[in-house]
Coordinates of C-alpha atoms in Angstrom, one line a residue:
X1 CA 3.4 -3.4 -17.7
X2 CA 1.2 -0.9 -14.8
X3 CA 3.3 0.3 -12.2
X4 CA 1.5 2.3 -8.8
X5 CA 3.3 3.6 -5.7
X6 CA 2.8 2.5 -2.3
X7 CA 4.2 5.3 0.5
X8 CA 4.0 5.7 3.9
X9 CA 5.5 8.9 4.5
X10 CA 8.2 7.1 5.9
X11 CA 10.4 9.4 8.2
X12 CA 14.3 9.3 8.6
X13 CA 16.1 9.1 11.5
X14 CA 17.0 12.8 11.5
X15 CA 13.3 13.9 10.3
X16 CA 10.0 15.0 12.1
X17 CA 6.6 13.9 10.9
X18 CA 6.5 16.8 9.4
X19 CA 9.2 16.6 7.1
X20 CA 7.8 13.1 5.9
X21 CA 4.4 14.5 4.6
X22 CA 6.4 17.3 3.1
X23 CA 8.7 14.0 1.1
X24 CA 5.5 12.5 0.5
X25 CA 4.5 15.1 -2.4
X26 CA 7.8 14.7 -4.5
X27 CA 7.7 11.2 -4.4
X28 CA 3.8 11.1 -5.8
X29 CA 5.0 13.9 -8.5
X30 CA 7.9 11.6 -9.4
X31 CA 5.4 8.8 -9.5
X32 CA 2.6 11.2 -12.0
X33 CA 5.4 12.5 -14.4
X34 CA 7.1 8.8 -14.7
X35 CA 3.4 7.6 -15.9
X36 CA 2.3 5.5 -12.6
X37 CA -1.2 4.5 -12.2
X38 CA -2.0 5.8 -8.5
X39 CA -0.6 6.3 -5.2
X40 CA -1.9 4.8 -2.0
X41 CA -1.1 5.5 1.3
X42 CA -1.3 3.0 4.3
X43 CA -3.2 3.2 7.4
X44 CA -0.5 2.4 10.6
X45 CA -0.6 3.6 14.4
X46 CA 2.3 4.6 16.9
X47 CA 5.2 4.1 14.5
X48 CA 7.4 6.9 15.0
X49 CA 8.9 5.9 11.5
X50 CA 5.7 6.2 9.4
X51 CA 3.4 9.4 9.4
X52 CA 0.9 8.2 7.4
X53 CA -1.7 7.6 9.9
X54 CA -4.3 10.1 9.0
X55 CA -4.7 8.6 5.3
X56 CA -7.2 11.0 4.4
X57 CA -5.8 14.0 5.5
X58 CA -2.5 13.2 3.7
X59 CA -4.4 11.9 0.2
X60 CA -5.9 15.5 0.1
X61 CA -2.7 17.4 0.7
X62 CA -1.0 15.0 -2.2
X63 CA -4.3 15.3 -4.4
X64 CA -3.9 19.0 -4.5
X65 CA 0.1 18.9 -5.2
X66 CA -0.7 16.6 -8.2
X67 CA -3.1 16.5 -11.1
X68 CA -3.7 13.2 -12.5
X69 CA -2.4 10.1 -10.8
X70 CA -5.2 8.7 -8.7
X71 CA -4.9 9.1 -5.0
X72 CA -6.0 6.8 -2.1
X73 CA -5.9 4.5 0.7
X74 CA -3.6 1.4 0.9
X75 CA -5.7 1.2 3.1
X76 CA -8.1 2.3 5.5
X77 CA -8.0 -0.3 8.4
X78 CA -12.0 -0.4 8.4
X79 CA -12.1 -2.0 11.8
X80 CA -10.7 1.2 13.5
X81 CA -13.8 3.5 11.5
X82 CA -17.8 3.4 11.0
X83 CA -18.3 2.8 7.4
X84 CA -20.4 5.9 7.4
X85 CA -17.2 8.2 8.5
X86 CA -15.2 7.1 5.9
X87 CA -18.1 7.5 2.9
X88 CA -18.1 10.8 4.7
X89 CA -14.3 11.3 4.3
X90 CA -13.7 10.1 1.0
X91 CA -17.0 11.3 -0.4
X92 CA -15.2 15.0 0.1
X93 CA -11.8 13.7 -1.0
X94 CA -14.0 12.1 -4.5
X95 CA -15.8 15.8 -4.1
X96 CA -12.6 18.0 -4.4
X97 CA -10.7 15.4 -6.9
X98 CA -13.3 14.0 -9.0
X99 CA -12.3 10.8 -10.7
X100 CA -8.8 10.1 -8.8
X101 CA -9.6 8.6 -5.7
X102 CA -9.4 4.8 -4.3
X103 CA -10.3 3.8 -1.2
X104 CA -8.4 0.5 -0.4
X105 CA -9.8 -1.2 2.6
X106 CA -7.9 -3.7 5.2
X107 CA -9.2 -5.8 8.2
X108 CA -6.4 -5.5 10.3
X109 CA -5.9 -2.5 12.8
X110 CA -2.6 -1.8 11.8
X111 CA -1.7 -1.3 16.1
X112 CA -0.6 -3.2 18.3
X113 CA -2.9 -4.4 21.1
X114 CA -2.3 -1.3 23.4
X115 CA -3.1 1.0 20.4
X116 CA -5.6 -0.8 19.3
X117 CA -7.4 -0.4 22.6
X118 CA -6.8 3.5 22.2
X119 CA -8.3 2.9 19.1
X120 CA -11.3 1.8 20.9
X121 CA -11.4 -1.4 18.6
X122 CA -11.9 -4.9 20.4
X123 CA -10.8 -8.4 18.7
X124 CA -14.3 -8.9 17.6
X125 CA -13.9 -6.0 15.2
X126 CA -12.4 -7.6 12.1
X127 CA -15.0 -9.9 12.6
X128 CA -17.7 -7.8 11.0
X129 CA -15.4 -6.6 8.3
X130 CA -17.4 -7.6 5.4
X131 CA -20.4 -6.7 6.6
X132 CA -18.6 -3.3 7.1
X133 CA -17.7 -3.2 4.0
X134 CA -21.1 -3.6 2.2
X135 CA -22.5 -0.9 4.1
X136 CA -19.4 1.2 3.0
X137 CA -20.2 0.2 0.1
X138 CA -23.9 1.0 0.5
X139 CA -23.0 4.7 1.7
X140 CA -21.0 5.4 -1.9
X141 CA -23.5 4.0 -3.5
X142 CA -26.6 5.9 -2.4
X143 CA -27.8 2.7 -1.0
X144 CA -27.6 3.6 2.8
X145 CA -27.8 0.5 5.0
X146 CA -30.1 2.6 7.4
X147 CA -33.1 4.3 5.8
X148 CA -32.5 7.9 6.2
X149 CA -28.9 8.0 6.9
X150 CA -26.9 9.4 3.7
X151 CA -23.5 10.0 3.5
X152 CA -23.1 13.7 2.7
X153 CA -20.6 14.0 0.7
X154 CA -19.8 10.3 -0.2
X155 CA -23.7 9.5 -1.2
X156 CA -24.0 8.3 -4.6
X157 CA -20.2 8.9 -5.7
X158 CA -19.5 5.3 -6.1
X159 CA -15.5 5.7 -4.9
X160 CA -14.0 2.6 -6.2
X161 CA -13.2 0.1 -3.4
X162 CA -10.4 -2.4 -3.3
X163 CA -9.7 -4.9 -0.9
X164 CA -6.4 -5.3 0.5
X165 CA -5.2 -8.8 2.0
X166 CA -2.5 -10.8 2.7
X167 CA -4.0 -14.0 3.2
X168 CA -7.1 -15.9 1.2
X169 CA -9.4 -14.5 2.8
X170 CA -9.2 -11.5 1.9
X171 CA -8.8 -12.7 -1.9
X172 CA -12.2 -14.8 -1.2
X173 CA -14.2 -11.7 -0.1
X174 CA -13.1 -9.4 -3.2
X175 CA -13.5 -12.4 -5.5
X176 CA -17.7 -12.7 -4.1
X177 CA -18.0 -8.7 -3.8
X178 CA -16.5 -8.6 -7.6
X179 CA -14.0 -5.8 -6.6
X180 CA -10.7 -5.3 -7.4
X181 CA -7.7 -7.1 -5.0
X182 CA -4.8 -5.8 -3.6
X183 CA -2.3 -8.5 -2.2
X184 CA 0.9 -7.7 0.1
X185 CA 3.8 -9.3 -1.2
X186 CA 6.0 -6.5 -0.4
X187 CA 6.0 -7.9 3.5
X188 CA 3.8 -11.0 3.4
X189 CA 4.8 -12.9 0.4
X190 CA 3.9 -17.1 1.6
X191 CA -0.1 -16.4 0.7
X192 CA 0.5 -15.3 -2.4
X193 CA 0.2 -17.6 -5.0
X194 CA -2.6 -19.3 -3.4
X195 CA -4.5 -16.1 -2.4
X196 CA -3.8 -14.8 -6.4
X197 CA -5.8 -18.5 -7.8
X198 CA -8.6 -17.9 -4.9
X199 CA -9.2 -14.5 -6.3
X200 CA -9.3 -15.3 -9.8
X201 CA -11.0 -19.0 -10.0
X202 CA -13.9 -17.6 -7.1
X203 CA -14.2 -14.3 -8.8
X204 CA -18.0 -13.0 -9.3
X205 CA -18.4 -10.2 -12.1
X206 CA -20.1 -7.3 -11.2
X207 CA -21.3 -4.2 -13.3
X208 CA -18.5 -2.2 -12.0
X209 CA -15.8 -5.1 -12.6
X210 CA -16.8 -7.9 -15.3
X211 CA -13.5 -8.8 -14.9
X212 CA -10.8 -9.7 -11.8
X213 CA -8.1 -7.1 -11.1
X214 CA -5.7 -8.1 -9.3
X215 CA -2.3 -5.5 -7.6
X216 CA 0.5 -6.9 -6.0
X217 CA 2.8 -4.9 -4.4
X218 CA 6.6 -5.4 -4.1
X219 CA 9.3 -3.8 -2.7
X220 CA 11.6 -1.6 -5.2
X221 CA 15.3 -0.7 -5.3
X222 CA 16.9 0.9 -8.3
X223 CA 19.5 2.9 -9.4
X224 CA 21.9 3.3 -12.2
X225 CA 24.5 0.6 -11.8
X226 CA 23.6 -3.0 -10.2
X227 CA 26.1 -2.4 -8.0
X228 CA 24.8 0.9 -6.4
X229 CA 21.3 -0.6 -6.3
X230 CA 22.8 -3.6 -4.4
X231 CA 24.3 -1.2 -2.2
X232 CA 21.0 0.5 -0.9
X233 CA 19.5 -2.9 -0.9
X234 CA 22.2 -3.7 2.1
X235 CA 21.7 -1.0 3.6
X236 CA 17.7 -1.1 3.7
X237 CA 17.9 -4.6 5.4
X238 CA 20.3 -3.4 8.2
X239 CA 18.4 -0.3 9.0
X240 CA 15.0 -3.1 9.2
X241 CA 17.3 -5.1 11.5
X242 CA 18.3 -2.5 13.6
X243 CA 14.3 -1.5 14.0
X244 CA 13.0 -4.1 14.2
X245 CA 15.8 -6.8 15.6
X246 CA 18.4 -4.7 17.4
X247 CA 16.1 -2.3 19.3
X248 CA 17.9 -0.3 22.0
X249 CA 21.6 -1.3 20.8
X250 CA 24.4 0.8 18.6
X251 CA 25.3 -2.1 16.6
X252 CA 28.1 -2.0 13.7
X253 CA 27.5 -3.0 10.2
X254 CA 29.3 -6.3 11.0
X255 CA 27.3 -6.6 14.3
X256 CA 24.1 -6.1 12.0
X257 CA 24.9 -8.3 9.2
X258 CA 25.9 -10.8 11.9
X259 CA 22.3 -10.6 13.1
X260 CA 20.7 -10.7 9.7
X261 CA 22.8 -14.5 9.0
X262 CA 20.8 -15.7 12.2
X263 CA 17.9 -17.4 12.3
X264 CA 15.7 -14.2 12.5
X265 CA 17.8 -12.3 10.7
X266 CA 16.5 -14.8 7.7
X267 CA 13.3 -14.6 8.4
X268 CA 13.3 -11.1 8.4
X269 CA 15.0 -11.0 4.9
X270 CA 12.4 -13.7 3.9
X271 CA 9.5 -11.1 4.5
X272 CA 10.6 -9.0 1.7
X273 CA 11.7 -11.6 -0.6
X274 CA 9.5 -9.8 -3.6
X275 CA 12.2 -6.7 -3.6
X276 CA 13.1 -5.6 -6.9
X277 CA 16.8 -4.9 -7.1
X278 CA 19.1 -3.7 -9.8
X279 CA 19.1 -1.1 -12.9
X280 CA 16.0 -0.2 -14.5
X281 CA 16.0 -3.2 -17.0
X282 CA 16.6 -5.5 -14.5
X283 CA 13.9 -4.2 -12.1
X284 CA 11.5 -4.3 -15.3
X285 CA 12.5 -7.9 -15.8
X286 CA 12.3 -9.3 -12.3
X287 CA 8.4 -7.5 -12.0
X288 CA 7.0 -9.0 -15.2
X289 CA 8.4 -12.1 -14.0
X290 CA 6.1 -11.8 -10.7
X291 CA 3.3 -10.3 -12.9
X292 CA 3.0 -13.2 -15.2
X293 CA 3.5 -15.3 -12.7
X294 CA 0.6 -14.5 -10.5
X295 CA -1.3 -13.2 -13.5
X296 CA -1.4 -9.5 -11.7
X297 CA -2.8 -7.0 -13.9
X298 CA -0.5 -4.5 -12.1
X299 CA 2.3 -3.9 -9.8
X300 CA 2.4 -1.4 -7.0
X301 CA 5.8 -0.3 -5.7
X302 CA 7.2 0.3 -2.5
X303 CA 10.4 2.5 -2.6
X304 CA 12.4 1.3 0.0
X305 CA 16.0 2.6 -0.1
X306 CA 16.5 5.0 3.1
X307 CA 17.4 8.0 1.8
X308 CA 14.1 10.2 0.3
X309 CA 16.3 11.2 -2.8
X310 CA 17.1 7.1 -3.5
X311 CA 13.8 6.5 -3.3
X312 CA 12.3 9.2 -6.3
X313 CA 15.2 8.7 -8.4
X314 CA 14.1 4.5 -7.9
X315 CA 10.2 6.0 -9.4
X316 CA 12.0 7.7 -11.7
X317 CA 13.9 5.0 -13.2
X318 CA 11.6 2.2 -13.3
X319 CA 8.7 4.1 -15.5
X320 CA 6.2 2.8 -17.2
X321 CA 4.7 3.5 -20.7
X322 CA 1.2 2.5 -19.6
X323 CA -0.7 5.7 -20.1
X324 CA -2.4 6.9 -16.7
X325 CA -5.9 5.3 -17.1
X326 CA -8.4 4.6 -14.3
X327 CA -9.3 1.6 -12.9

């Protein structure tokens, strides 16, 4: 079983974004020491709880404080950026940290509508995603889509691309391009099986990837005892409900539990149905079942406990015997 780490530099209630950014390093170091393949950071905007908006900057920071683990974006929301700029940014990272940089790409904006306007993104931006991926791929291969325009740094670095998605659209695009595909099962589970089947059944081999490579994300809560893991899981559910369903209301645990038992709360819990909870052996078994069901080559874990020490401990407990490798 290959494990990897997905992080957003979560900002706790008593923290600043600077605290969260500094805290990303020990979590990545724990993943490296535990044999994880890679750590990815996701681009989100205008979210006070998430500090990973400038993914390339955070990647540079974490890569400078780790030694072997691959570090990348999971992902860059390409409609927000010109492909040339992303090729330059990740080409710079590849020059600084050879053989360790990944570039996952999504077609959403990672933002609400007012923030999308601030990013100068339109509804049509996502429609050009397939062509933007090809343009970016060309810049990184040293085959620029616009003659005479080279990404420096970036030109010829061949930074590996991954398509991210939560629907069969991304699966079909990744299969057509012959690149790895990562499905966001940690928050968007409904289309998981259809997307996994679509990706494998329609995959077109490429020189870099003769075989399909599927990454599935899942939430992680692990502790030394099942009881403690269940406590952390319930606390995490309450926190999500307060953040998403009870904004501006100061509710007791009993009141927020009632919210969680409501139809809206049940829908919220369904979003995170792919959460491995328990002791290390229980978590390994749950993740193995998920990987077997989807024929996943790798499971990327998003630690979901409220407290950073608990997230770090979960990564340390759920280690992998698979050596760090390059995919």
